[in-house]
CSV table of C-alpha atoms in Angstrom, one decimal:
chain,number,residue,atom,x,y,z
A,1,MET,CA,137.1,-55.2,-115.6
A,2,SER,CA,137.1,-51.7,-114.4
A,3,GLU,CA,138.2,-50.5,-111.2
A,4,LEU,CA,134.7,-50.5,-109.6
A,5,GLN,CA,133.9,-54.0,-110.7
A,6,ASN,CA,137.7,-54.7,-108.9
A,7,LYS,CA,136.5,-52.8,-105.8
A,8,SER,CA,133.0,-54.4,-105.5
A,9,GLU,CA,134.6,-57.9,-105.4
A,10,ILE,CA,137.1,-56.8,-102.7
A,11,ASN,CA,134.4,-55.2,-100.7
A,12,TYR,CA,132.0,-58.4,-101.1
A,13,GLU,CA,135.1,-60.8,-100.2
A,14,SER,CA,135.5,-58.3,-97.3
A,15,ALA,CA,132.1,-58.7,-95.6
A,16,ARG,CA,132.2,-62.4,-95.8
A,17,TYR,CA,135.5,-62.4,-94.2
A,18,LEU,CA,134.1,-59.7,-91.4
A,19,HIS,CA,131.2,-61.5,-90.9
A,20,ASP,CA,133.4,-64.7,-90.2
A,21,ARG,CA,135.3,-62.8,-87.5
A,22,GLY,CA,132.0,-61.3,-85.7
A,23,SER,CA,132.3,-57.9,-87.0
A,24,TYR,CA,129.1,-57.4,-87.8
A,25,PRO,CA,128.5,-53.7,-88.5
A,26,SER,CA,131.2,-53.5,-90.7
A,27,VAL,CA,129.6,-56.7,-92.9
A,28,ALA,CA,126.7,-54.0,-93.8
A,29,HIS,CA,128.8,-51.7,-95.1
A,30,CYS,CA,131.0,-53.6,-97.4
A,31,ALA,CA,128.2,-55.6,-98.9
A,32,TYR,CA,126.2,-52.6,-99.7
A,33,TYR,CA,129.2,-50.6,-101.2
A,34,SER,CA,130.0,-53.9,-103.3
A,35,CYS,CA,126.7,-53.5,-104.8
A,36,TYR,CA,126.9,-49.6,-104.8
A,37,GLN,CA,130.3,-49.9,-106.8
A,38,LEU,CA,128.4,-51.9,-109.5
A,39,LEU,CA,125.7,-49.7,-109.7
A,40,LEU,CA,128.4,-46.8,-110.5
A,41,HIS,CA,129.7,-49.0,-112.9
A,42,ILE,CA,126.4,-49.7,-114.8
A,43,TRP,CA,126.5,-45.7,-114.9
A,44,PHE,CA,129.7,-45.1,-116.2
A,45,TYR,CA,130.0,-48.0,-118.8
A,46,SER,CA,126.8,-49.4,-119.9
A,47,LEU,CA,125.2,-46.0,-119.8
A,48,MET,CA,128.1,-44.1,-120.7
A,49,LYS,CA,127.0,-41.4,-118.4
A,50,SER,CA,129.9,-39.2,-116.4
A,51,GLU,CA,130.1,-38.3,-112.7
A,52,THR,CA,128.6,-34.7,-114.0
A,53,ASP,CA,125.5,-36.6,-115.6
A,54,LEU,CA,124.9,-38.0,-112.2
A,55,ASN,CA,125.6,-34.7,-110.4
A,56,PHE,CA,123.3,-32.8,-112.5
A,57,ILE,CA,120.5,-35.3,-111.6
A,58,ILE,CA,121.3,-35.1,-108.3
A,59,ASN,CA,121.3,-31.2,-108.0
A,60,LYS,CA,118.0,-31.2,-110.1
A,61,HIS,CA,116.7,-33.2,-107.4
A,62,LYS,CA,118.0,-31.0,-104.5
A,63,GLU,CA,116.2,-27.9,-106.3
A,64,ASN,CA,112.8,-29.6,-106.2
A,65,LYS,CA,112.3,-29.3,-102.7
A,66,ALA,CA,109.4,-31.9,-102.5
A,67,ASN,CA,111.7,-34.6,-103.9
A,68,ILE,CA,114.5,-34.7,-101.5
A,69,GLU,CA,116.5,-37.7,-102.8
A,70,GLY,CA,120.3,-38.2,-101.8
A,71,SER,CA,123.1,-39.4,-104.2
A,72,HIS,CA,122.8,-43.0,-103.2
A,73,GLU,CA,119.1,-43.0,-103.7
A,74,THR,CA,119.3,-41.0,-107.4
A,75,LEU,CA,121.9,-43.7,-108.6
A,76,ILE,CA,119.8,-46.6,-107.1
A,77,ASN,CA,116.6,-45.3,-109.0
A,78,GLU,CA,118.1,-44.5,-112.0
A,79,ILE,CA,119.8,-47.8,-112.8
A,80,GLN,CA,116.6,-49.2,-111.6
A,81,ARG,CA,114.9,-47.4,-114.3
A,82,TYR,CA,117.3,-49.1,-116.9
A,83,ILE,CA,117.0,-52.4,-115.7
A,84,LYS,CA,113.2,-52.2,-115.6
A,85,GLU,CA,113.4,-51.0,-119.5
A,86,ASN,CA,115.7,-54.4,-120.0
A,87,ASN,CA,113.9,-57.1,-117.8
A,88,GLN,CA,111.1,-56.9,-115.8
A,89,ASP,CA,112.2,-59.9,-113.2
A,90,ASP,CA,115.6,-58.3,-112.8
A,91,PHE,CA,113.8,-55.2,-111.7
A,92,ARG,CA,111.5,-57.2,-109.3
A,93,VAL,CA,114.7,-58.5,-107.5
A,94,ILE,CA,116.6,-55.3,-107.3
A,95,ASN,CA,113.4,-53.2,-106.4
A,96,GLY,CA,112.8,-56.0,-103.6
A,97,THR,CA,116.3,-56.0,-102.4
A,98,ILE,CA,118.5,-52.8,-102.6
A,99,GLY,CA,116.4,-50.7,-100.4
A,100,GLN,CA,116.4,-53.6,-97.5
A,101,LEU,CA,120.1,-53.8,-97.9
A,102,ARG,CA,120.7,-49.7,-97.9
A,103,LYS,CA,118.4,-49.8,-94.9
A,104,LEU,CA,120.4,-52.4,-92.9
A,105,ARG,CA,123.8,-50.2,-94.0
A,106,ILE,CA,122.5,-47.1,-92.4
A,107,SER,CA,121.3,-49.0,-89.4
A,108,ALA,CA,124.8,-50.2,-89.1
A,109,ASP,CA,126.8,-47.2,-89.6
A,110,TYR,CA,124.5,-44.4,-88.0
A,111,LYS,CA,122.0,-46.0,-85.5
A,112,ASP,CA,122.9,-46.3,-82.1
A,113,LYS,CA,121.4,-50.3,-81.6
A,114,SER,CA,123.1,-53.7,-82.2
A,115,PHE,CA,124.0,-55.1,-84.8
A,116,LEU,CA,124.0,-58.8,-84.8
A,117,HIS,CA,124.8,-62.2,-86.6
A,118,ASN,CA,121.3,-62.3,-88.4
A,119,ASP,CA,121.4,-58.6,-89.4
A,120,SER,CA,124.9,-59.4,-90.8
A,121,LEU,CA,124.0,-62.5,-92.5
A,122,LYS,CA,120.7,-60.5,-94.0
A,123,ALA,CA,123.1,-58.2,-95.7
A,124,ILE,CA,125.5,-60.7,-97.2
A,125,GLU,CA,122.0,-62.6,-98.3
A,126,LEU,CA,121.0,-59.6,-100.2
A,127,SER,CA,123.7,-58.7,-101.8
A,128,LYS,CA,124.4,-62.1,-102.9
A,129,LYS,CA,120.9,-61.5,-104.6
A,130,ILE,CA,122.0,-58.2,-106.3
A,131,ARG,CA,125.0,-58.7,-107.3
A,132,PRO,CA,124.6,-61.2,-110.1
A,133,ILE,CA,121.9,-59.4,-111.5
A,134,LEU,CA,123.9,-56.1,-111.7
A,135,LYS,CA,126.8,-57.8,-113.5
A,136,LYS,CA,124.4,-58.7,-116.3
A,137,TYR,CA,124.5,-54.9,-117.2
């Protein structure tokens, strides 16, 4: 098990723990990063790419002013492309859920509004759908 996989497990368990204790905004952060760390694991270990490779793509997107993508969005898109090449059903699930989870995390971390029980539960449910698929790759 890579350290990224290990961190992913820890973050997922932390999300569940925090939800059970009512620390709802922190759940979205942990649930999201439990998936993001698996995306990084795929990038490094399945695709055999480096951090330099990822930074090159990110910087290339930054140069194209019409296509403003952050580092997370870039990695998500790269891994989605890889999954789509291998399994359309897995791609549909990831494509339909990871963006939702990312929006929940952004809302919980940066928005000046409440993040409540149902939002927290949704973050856990989304990560529960995403993680098994990412683990296959």
